[in-house]
């Protein structure tokens, strides 16, 4: 009986903590959007230098990782598709399968996971270190809002750079499929490319970009919230970093399922 009571108490505490975390993330998002839209009218717009620095860190410095992950993903999709389509004598359909898969699903999701692992963890560690060393309190003592100075630049940078990285991922993934198509399946280069882009529609591209924008908001809000909630010194910073990556991965998969369901049932 005591074990059941302890189990129920643990479930209840976990549910309360989850509810508080979700409320905290939503509250942080509202505060961030408030600064984004009203800050310029109050002459308190986020600093351009800070946004540019975050864009370079989150976007430019992630290109190499996104490039290699997308290239090999495109190669793997092409080989797996060819394995099935060879039996039907329809290997030319490898081209649109790779292109559509990258644009609608794998490009946005893999890019978001890469950015969550690399950039989201860095944001949590940086803000967590500032929190435990009381630099956040120092900003508040100077009447400087931490959300305006620390969260808004990271939010805007990810909102711009994640869709850009997704486009790069889509293109590189198609090139990965092209390598298999030309050198293994002996398909003509121009026929492969024309078939890819004939079957790929703008709808496939913009649905993927909508996902990347949603993932950018998720990663930035979760990593900033976890970082600003850090407690317990260096050990707490380590836990926050791990928590932000795990939470971001889970939420990316959940939101991908939700958005895919919406597009599917709306026939988009």
PDB file of N, CA and C in Angstrom, residues 74-154:
ATOM      1  N   UNK A  74      20.566  11.710 -47.651  1.00  0.00           N
ATOM      2  CA  UNK A  74      20.089  11.585 -49.030  1.00  0.00           C
ATOM      3  C   UNK A  74      20.590  10.313 -49.683  1.00  0.00           C
ATOM      4  N   UNK A  75      21.855   9.968 -49.418  1.00  0.00           N
ATOM      5  CA  UNK A  75      22.424   8.742 -49.989  1.00  0.00           C
ATOM      6  C   UNK A  75      21.681   7.506 -49.460  1.00  0.00           C
ATOM      7  N   UNK A  76      21.434   7.491 -48.154  1.00  0.00           N
ATOM      8  CA  UNK A  76      20.755   6.335 -47.541  1.00  0.00           C
ATOM      9  C   UNK A  76      19.323   6.194 -48.078  1.00  0.00           C
ATOM     10  N   UNK A  77      18.595   7.327 -48.166  1.00  0.00           N
ATOM     11  CA  UNK A  77      17.213   7.255 -48.690  1.00  0.00           C
ATOM     12  C   UNK A  77      17.214   6.712 -50.112  1.00  0.00           C
ATOM     13  N   UNK A  78      18.174   7.200 -50.936  1.00  0.00           N
ATOM     14  CA  UNK A  78      18.229   6.743 -52.327  1.00  0.00           C
ATOM     15  C   UNK A  78      18.505   5.245 -52.408  1.00  0.00           C
ATOM     16  N   UNK A  79      19.436   4.768 -51.570  1.00  0.00           N
ATOM     17  CA  UNK A  79      19.757   3.330 -51.617  1.00  0.00           C
ATOM     18  C   UNK A  79      18.577   2.495 -51.132  1.00  0.00           C
ATOM     19  N   UNK A  80      17.920   2.949 -50.059  1.00  0.00           N
ATOM     20  CA  UNK A  80      16.772   2.192 -49.557  1.00  0.00           C
ATOM     21  C   UNK A  80      15.616   2.197 -50.557  1.00  0.00           C
ATOM     22  N   UNK A  81      15.382   3.358 -51.199  1.00  0.00           N
ATOM     23  CA  UNK A  81      14.315   3.444 -52.202  1.00  0.00           C
ATOM     24  C   UNK A  81      14.635   2.562 -53.408  1.00  0.00           C
ATOM     25  N   UNK A  82      15.899   2.603 -53.832  1.00  0.00           N
ATOM     26  CA  UNK A  82      16.297   1.808 -55.003  1.00  0.00           C
ATOM     27  C   UNK A  82      16.117   0.321 -54.742  1.00  0.00           C
ATOM     28  N   UNK A  83      16.382  -0.088 -53.485  1.00  0.00           N
ATOM     29  CA  UNK A  83      16.224  -1.510 -53.136  1.00  0.00           C
ATOM     30  C   UNK A  83      14.798  -1.989 -53.417  1.00  0.00           C
ATOM     31  N   UNK A  84      13.810  -1.144 -53.133  1.00  0.00           N
ATOM     32  CA  UNK A  84      12.410  -1.503 -53.370  1.00  0.00           C
ATOM     33  C   UNK A  84      12.013  -1.310 -54.829  1.00  0.00           C
ATOM     34  N   UNK A  85      12.440  -0.182 -55.412  1.00  0.00           N
ATOM     35  CA  UNK A  85      11.962   0.173 -56.754  1.00  0.00           C
ATOM     36  C   UNK A  85      12.608  -0.657 -57.858  1.00  0.00           C
ATOM     37  N   UNK A  86      13.795  -1.226 -57.579  1.00  0.00           N
ATOM     38  CA  UNK A  86      14.438  -2.077 -58.588  1.00  0.00           C
ATOM     39  C   UNK A  86      13.553  -3.265 -58.949  1.00  0.00           C
ATOM     40  N   UNK A  87      12.825  -3.773 -57.947  1.00  0.00           N
ATOM     41  CA  UNK A  87      11.961  -4.939 -58.187  1.00  0.00           C
ATOM     42  C   UNK A  87      10.801  -4.594 -59.109  1.00  0.00           C
ATOM     43  N   UNK A  88      10.466  -3.298 -59.179  1.00  0.00           N
ATOM     44  CA  UNK A  88       9.372  -2.851 -60.047  1.00  0.00           C
ATOM     45  C   UNK A  88       9.891  -2.250 -61.345  1.00  0.00           C
ATOM     46  N   UNK A  89      11.223  -2.160 -61.463  1.00  0.00           N
ATOM     47  CA  UNK A  89      11.806  -1.539 -62.652  1.00  0.00           C
ATOM     48  C   UNK A  89      11.513  -0.064 -62.742  1.00  0.00           C
ATOM     49  N   UNK A  90      11.442   0.594 -61.591  1.00  0.00           N
ATOM     50  CA  UNK A  90      11.064   2.022 -61.566  1.00  0.00           C
ATOM     51  C   UNK A  90      12.082   2.826 -60.751  1.00  0.00           C
ATOM     52  N   UNK A  91      13.362   2.585 -61.010  1.00  0.00           N
ATOM     53  CA  UNK A  91      14.400   3.273 -60.220  1.00  0.00           C
ATOM     54  C   UNK A  91      14.411   4.781 -60.438  1.00  0.00           C
ATOM     55  N   UNK A  92      13.830   5.257 -61.548  1.00  0.00           N
ATOM     56  CA  UNK A  92      13.783   6.704 -61.774  1.00  0.00           C
ATOM     57  C   UNK A  92      12.998   7.408 -60.678  1.00  0.00           C
ATOM     58  N   UNK A  93      12.093   6.681 -60.027  1.00  0.00           N
ATOM     59  CA  UNK A  93      11.290   7.292 -58.959  1.00  0.00           C
ATOM     60  C   UNK A  93      12.079   7.505 -57.666  1.00  0.00           C
ATOM     61  N   UNK A  94      13.330   7.052 -57.669  1.00  0.00           N
ATOM     62  CA  UNK A  94      14.211   7.383 -56.545  1.00  0.00           C
ATOM     63  C   UNK A  94      14.360   8.903 -56.436  1.00  0.00           C
ATOM     64  N   UNK A  95      14.429   9.568 -57.569  1.00  0.00           N
ATOM     65  CA  UNK A  95      14.647  11.024 -57.592  1.00  0.00           C
ATOM     66  C   UNK A  95      13.562  11.785 -56.826  1.00  0.00           C
ATOM     67  N   UNK A  96      12.272  11.630 -57.179  1.00  0.00           N
ATOM     68  CA  UNK A  96      11.259  12.376 -56.418  1.00  0.00           C
ATOM     69  C   UNK A  96      11.106  11.901 -54.984  1.00  0.00           C
ATOM     70  N   UNK A  97      11.360  10.614 -54.723  1.00  0.00           N
ATOM     71  CA  UNK A  97      11.232  10.129 -53.354  1.00  0.00           C
ATOM     72  C   UNK A  97      12.229  10.815 -52.431  1.00  0.00           C
ATOM     73  N   UNK A  98      13.465  10.957 -52.915  1.00  0.00           N
ATOM     74  CA  UNK A  98      14.487  11.638 -52.114  1.00  0.00           C
ATOM     75  C   UNK A  98      14.122  13.108 -51.942  1.00  0.00           C
ATOM     76  N   UNK A  99      13.753  13.767 -53.029  1.00  0.00           N
ATOM     77  CA  UNK A  99      13.473  15.202 -52.973  1.00  0.00           C
ATOM     78  C   UNK A  99      12.299  15.517 -52.042  1.00  0.00           C
ATOM     79  N   UNK A 100      11.206  14.774 -52.192  1.00  0.00           N
ATOM     80  CA  UNK A 100      10.016  15.049 -51.381  1.00  0.00           C
ATOM     81  C   UNK A 100      10.244  14.674 -49.921  1.00  0.00           C
ATOM     82  N   UNK A 101      10.945  13.550 -49.692  1.00  0.00           N
ATOM     83  CA  UNK A 101      11.233  13.149 -48.311  1.00  0.00           C
ATOM     84  C   UNK A 101      12.081  14.188 -47.604  1.00  0.00           C
ATOM     85  N   UNK A 102      13.080  14.715 -48.297  1.00  0.00           N
ATOM     86  CA  UNK A 102      13.951  15.728 -47.678  1.00  0.00           C
ATOM     87  C   UNK A 102      13.177  17.013 -47.427  1.00  0.00           C
ATOM     88  N   UNK A 103      12.384  17.457 -48.398  1.00  0.00           N
ATOM     89  CA  UNK A 103      11.709  18.755 -48.269  1.00  0.00           C
ATOM     90  C   UNK A 103      10.615  18.734 -47.209  1.00  0.00           C
ATOM     91  N   UNK A 104       9.832  17.683 -47.170  1.00  0.00           N
ATOM     92  CA  UNK A 104       8.670  17.649 -46.275  1.00  0.00           C
ATOM     93  C   UNK A 104       9.015  17.181 -44.867  1.00  0.00           C
ATOM     94  N   UNK A 105      10.014  16.284 -44.737  1.00  0.00           N
ATOM     95  CA  UNK A 105      10.191  15.638 -43.441  1.00  0.00           C
ATOM     96  C   UNK A 105      11.631  15.649 -42.930  1.00  0.00           C
ATOM     97  N   UNK A 106      12.515  14.992 -43.661  1.00  0.00           N
ATOM     98  CA  UNK A 106      13.830  14.731 -43.088  1.00  0.00           C
ATOM     99  C   UNK A 106      14.700  15.979 -42.994  1.00  0.00           C
ATOM    100  N   UNK A 107      14.591  16.872 -43.973  1.00  0.00           N
ATOM    101  CA  UNK A 107      15.373  18.106 -43.913  1.00  0.00           C
ATOM    102  C   UNK A 107      15.049  18.931 -42.670  1.00  0.00           C
ATOM    103  N   UNK A 108      13.756  19.280 -42.465  1.00  0.00           N
ATOM    104  CA  UNK A 108      13.410  20.071 -41.280  1.00  0.00           C
ATOM    105  C   UNK A 108      13.705  19.368 -39.962  1.00  0.00           C
ATOM    106  N   UNK A 109      13.381  18.072 -39.888  1.00  0.00           N
ATOM    107  CA  UNK A 109      13.533  17.366 -38.604  1.00  0.00           C
ATOM    108  C   UNK A 109      15.004  17.160 -38.258  1.00  0.00           C
ATOM    109  N   UNK A 110      15.787  16.643 -39.195  1.00  0.00           N
ATOM    110  CA  UNK A 110      17.206  16.394 -38.893  1.00  0.00           C
ATOM    111  C   UNK A 110      17.941  17.698 -38.591  1.00  0.00           C
ATOM    112  N   UNK A 111      17.613  18.750 -39.338  1.00  0.00           N
ATOM    113  CA  UNK A 111      18.263  20.041 -39.070  1.00  0.00           C
ATOM    114  C   UNK A 111      17.912  20.552 -37.685  1.00  0.00           C
ATOM    115  N   UNK A 112      16.644  20.407 -37.306  1.00  0.00           N
ATOM    116  CA  UNK A 112      16.223  20.845 -35.969  1.00  0.00           C
ATOM    117  C   UNK A 112      16.923  20.034 -34.882  1.00  0.00           C
ATOM    118  N   UNK A 113      17.063  18.734 -35.083  1.00  0.00           N
ATOM    119  CA  UNK A 113      17.748  17.911 -34.079  1.00  0.00           C
ATOM    120  C   UNK A 113      19.219  18.303 -33.953  1.00  0.00           C
ATOM    121  N   UNK A 114      19.840  18.601 -35.086  1.00  0.00           N
ATOM    122  CA  UNK A 114      21.247  19.033 -35.047  1.00  0.00           C
ATOM    123  C   UNK A 114      21.378  20.342 -34.278  1.00  0.00           C
ATOM    124  N   UNK A 115      20.500  21.293 -34.595  1.00  0.00           N
ATOM    125  CA  UNK A 115      20.568  22.605 -33.938  1.00  0.00           C
ATOM    126  C   UNK A 115      20.217  22.488 -32.449  1.00  0.00           C
ATOM    127  N   UNK A 116      19.250  21.617 -32.131  1.00  0.00           N
ATOM    128  CA  UNK A 116      18.907  21.429 -30.713  1.00  0.00           C
ATOM    129  C   UNK A 116      20.089  20.862 -29.944  1.00  0.00           C
ATOM    130  N   UNK A 117      20.801  19.916 -30.555  1.00  0.00           N
ATOM    131  CA  UNK A 117      21.963  19.324 -29.881  1.00  0.00           C
ATOM    132  C   UNK A 117      23.121  20.284 -29.765  1.00  0.00           C
ATOM    133  N   UNK A 118      23.390  21.030 -30.811  1.00  0.00           N
ATOM    134  CA  UNK A 118      24.571  21.897 -30.804  1.00  0.00           C
ATOM    135  C   UNK A 118      24.283  23.270 -30.194  1.00  0.00           C
ATOM    136  N   UNK A 119      23.238  23.925 -30.699  1.00  0.00           N
ATOM    137  CA  UNK A 119      22.964  25.308 -30.292  1.00  0.00           C
ATOM    138  C   UNK A 119      22.134  25.362 -29.004  1.00  0.00           C
ATOM    139  N   UNK A 120      21.082  24.512 -28.928  1.00  0.00           N
ATOM    140  CA  UNK A 120      20.229  24.531 -27.744  1.00  0.00           C
ATOM    141  C   UNK A 120      21.000  24.213 -26.476  1.00  0.00           C
ATOM    142  N   UNK A 121      21.883  23.221 -26.543  1.00  0.00           N
ATOM    143  CA  UNK A 121      22.682  22.876 -25.362  1.00  0.00           C
ATOM    144  C   UNK A 121      23.613  24.027 -24.980  1.00  0.00           C
ATOM    145  N   UNK A 122      24.187  24.689 -25.987  1.00  0.00           N
ATOM    146  CA  UNK A 122      25.086  25.823 -25.699  1.00  0.00           C
ATOM    147  C   UNK A 122      24.325  26.979 -25.050  1.00  0.00           C
ATOM    148  N   UNK A 123      23.100  27.238 -25.540  1.00  0.00           N
ATOM    149  CA  UNK A 123      22.289  28.309 -24.949  1.00  0.00           C
ATOM    150  C   UNK A 123      21.981  27.998 -23.484  1.00  0.00           C
ATOM    151  N   UNK A 124      21.562  26.766 -23.211  1.00  0.00           N
ATOM    152  CA  UNK A 124      21.243  26.391 -21.829  1.00  0.00           C
ATOM    153  C   UNK A 124      22.468  26.494 -20.937  1.00  0.00           C
ATOM    154  N   UNK A 125      23.608  26.018 -21.425  1.00  0.00           N
ATOM    155  CA  UNK A 125      24.826  26.072 -20.618  1.00  0.00           C
ATOM    156  C   UNK A 125      25.250  27.522 -20.345  1.00  0.00           C
ATOM    157  N   UNK A 126      25.143  28.366 -21.382  1.00  0.00           N
ATOM    158  CA  UNK A 126      25.562  29.762 -21.223  1.00  0.00           C
ATOM    159  C   UNK A 126      24.651  30.506 -20.244  1.00  0.00           C
ATOM    160  N   UNK A 127      23.330  30.388 -20.454  1.00  0.00           N
ATOM    161  CA  UNK A 127      22.397  31.070 -19.565  1.00  0.00           C
ATOM    162  C   UNK A 127      22.417  30.458 -18.163  1.00  0.00           C
ATOM    163  N   UNK A 128      22.603  29.125 -18.090  1.00  0.00           N
ATOM    164  CA  UNK A 128      22.681  28.475 -16.786  1.00  0.00           C
ATOM    165  C   UNK A 128      23.888  28.945 -15.997  1.00  0.00           C
ATOM    166  N   UNK A 129      25.015  29.106 -16.672  1.00  0.00           N
ATOM    167  CA  UNK A 129      26.218  29.616 -16.002  1.00  0.00           C
ATOM    168  C   UNK A 129      26.001  31.041 -15.515  1.00  0.00           C
ATOM    169  N   UNK A 130      25.337  31.848 -16.340  1.00  0.00           N
ATOM    170  CA  UNK A 130      25.027  33.231 -15.917  1.00  0.00           C
ATOM    171  C   UNK A 130      24.083  33.238 -14.724  1.00  0.00           C
ATOM    172  N   UNK A 131      23.158  32.275 -14.699  1.00  0.00           N
ATOM    173  CA  UNK A 131      22.184  32.217 -13.601  1.00  0.00           C
ATOM    174  C   UNK A 131      22.866  31.855 -12.281  1.00  0.00           C
ATOM    175  N   UNK A 132      23.683  30.786 -12.300  1.00  0.00           N
ATOM    176  CA  UNK A 132      24.302  30.339 -11.041  1.00  0.00           C
ATOM    177  C   UNK A 132      25.395  31.296 -10.573  1.00  0.00           C
ATOM    178  N   UNK A 133      25.970  32.072 -11.492  1.00  0.00           N
ATOM    179  CA  UNK A 133      26.983  33.056 -11.085  1.00  0.00           C
ATOM    180  C   UNK A 133      26.352  34.426 -10.803  1.00  0.00           C
ATOM    181  N   UNK A 134      25.003  34.453 -10.771  1.00  0.00           N
ATOM    182  CA  UNK A 134      24.221  35.637 -10.401  1.00  0.00           C
ATOM    183  C   UNK A 134      24.394  36.813 -11.371  1.00  0.00           C
ATOM    184  N   UNK A 135      24.777  36.527 -12.616  1.00  0.00           N
ATOM    185  CA  UNK A 135      24.856  37.602 -13.613  1.00  0.00           C
ATOM    186  C   UNK A 135      23.458  38.041 -14.057  1.00  0.00           C
ATOM    187  N   UNK A 136      22.497  37.088 -14.025  1.00  0.00           N
ATOM    188  CA  UNK A 136      21.111  37.440 -14.388  1.00  0.00           C
ATOM    189  C   UNK A 136      20.570  38.447 -13.367  1.00  0.00           C
ATOM    190  N   UNK A 137      20.812  38.176 -12.089  1.00  0.00           N
ATOM    191  CA  UNK A 137      20.362  39.092 -11.038  1.00  0.00           C
ATOM    192  C   UNK A 137      21.036  40.454 -11.189  1.00  0.00           C
ATOM    193  N   UNK A 138      22.296  40.438 -11.622  1.00  0.00           N
ATOM    194  CA  UNK A 138      23.009  41.704 -11.818  1.00  0.00           C
ATOM    195  C   UNK A 138      22.333  42.546 -12.903  1.00  0.00           C
ATOM    196  N   UNK A 139      21.881  41.881 -13.982  1.00  0.00           N
ATOM    197  CA  UNK A 139      21.161  42.601 -15.041  1.00  0.00           C
ATOM    198  C   UNK A 139      19.880  43.215 -14.501  1.00  0.00           C
ATOM    199  N   UNK A 140      19.145  42.426 -13.708  1.00  0.00           N
ATOM    200  CA  UNK A 140      17.883  42.928 -13.151  1.00  0.00           C
ATOM    201  C   UNK A 140      18.139  44.085 -12.187  1.00  0.00           C
ATOM    202  N   UNK A 141      19.257  44.029 -11.446  1.00  0.00           N
ATOM    203  CA  UNK A 141      19.605  45.123 -10.533  1.00  0.00           C
ATOM    204  C   UNK A 141      19.846  46.424 -11.302  1.00  0.00           C
ATOM    205  N   UNK A 142      20.375  46.270 -12.531  1.00  0.00           N
ATOM    206  CA  UNK A 142      20.621  47.444 -13.381  1.00  0.00           C
ATOM    207  C   UNK A 142      19.380  47.844 -14.182  1.00  0.00           C
ATOM    208  N   UNK A 143      18.245  47.233 -13.842  1.00  0.00           N
ATOM    209  CA  UNK A 143      16.968  47.513 -14.530  1.00  0.00           C
ATOM    210  C   UNK A 143      17.007  47.102 -15.994  1.00  0.00           C
ATOM    211  N   UNK A 144      17.807  46.076 -16.298  1.00  0.00           N
ATOM    212  CA  UNK A 144      17.883  45.540 -17.659  1.00  0.00           C
ATOM    213  C   UNK A 144      17.147  44.207 -17.687  1.00  0.00           C
ATOM    214  N   UNK A 145      16.185  44.092 -18.595  1.00  0.00           N
ATOM    215  CA  UNK A 145      15.363  42.879 -18.658  1.00  0.00           C
ATOM    216  C   UNK A 145      16.160  41.740 -19.311  1.00  0.00           C
ATOM    217  N   UNK A 146      16.353  40.600 -18.613  1.00  0.00           N
ATOM    218  CA  UNK A 146      17.111  39.483 -19.201  1.00  0.00           C
ATOM    219  C   UNK A 146      16.468  38.933 -20.467  1.00  0.00           C
ATOM    220  N   UNK A 147      15.142  38.979 -20.536  1.00  0.00           N
ATOM    221  CA  UNK A 147      14.483  38.458 -21.737  1.00  0.00           C
ATOM    222  C   UNK A 147      14.854  39.290 -22.952  1.00  0.00           C
ATOM    223  N   UNK A 148      14.832  40.604 -22.780  1.00  0.00           N
ATOM    224  CA  UNK A 148      15.171  41.497 -23.896  1.00  0.00           C
ATOM    225  C   UNK A 148      16.627  41.323 -24.326  1.00  0.00           C
ATOM    226  N   UNK A 149      17.554  41.204 -23.367  1.00  0.00           N
ATOM    227  CA  UNK A 149      18.969  41.170 -23.699  1.00  0.00           C
ATOM    228  C   UNK A 149      19.481  39.774 -24.062  1.00  0.00           C
ATOM    229  N   UNK A 150      18.872  38.737 -23.484  1.00  0.00           N
ATOM    230  CA  UNK A 150      19.437  37.394 -23.657  1.00  0.00           C
ATOM    231  C   UNK A 150      18.558  36.468 -24.503  1.00  0.00           C
ATOM    232  N   UNK A 151      17.250  36.560 -24.327  1.00  0.00           N
ATOM    233  CA  UNK A 151      16.355  35.599 -24.992  1.00  0.00           C
ATOM    234  C   UNK A 151      15.978  36.057 -26.403  1.00  0.00           C
ATOM    235  N   UNK A 152      15.597  37.328 -26.539  1.00  0.00           N
ATOM    236  CA  UNK A 152      15.111  37.817 -27.836  1.00  0.00           C
ATOM    237  C   UNK A 152      16.148  37.642 -28.964  1.00  0.00           C
ATOM    238  N   UNK A 153      17.421  38.002 -28.763  1.00  0.00           N
ATOM    239  CA  UNK A 153      18.384  37.792 -29.867  1.00  0.00           C
ATOM    240  C   UNK A 153      18.515  36.336 -30.282  1.00  0.00           C
ATOM    241  N   UNK A 154      18.499  35.421 -29.311  1.00  0.00           N
ATOM    242  CA  UNK A 154      18.616  33.992 -29.644  1.00  0.00           C
ATOM    243  C   UNK A 154      17.350  33.501 -30.352  1.00  0.00           C
TER     244      UNK A 154
END
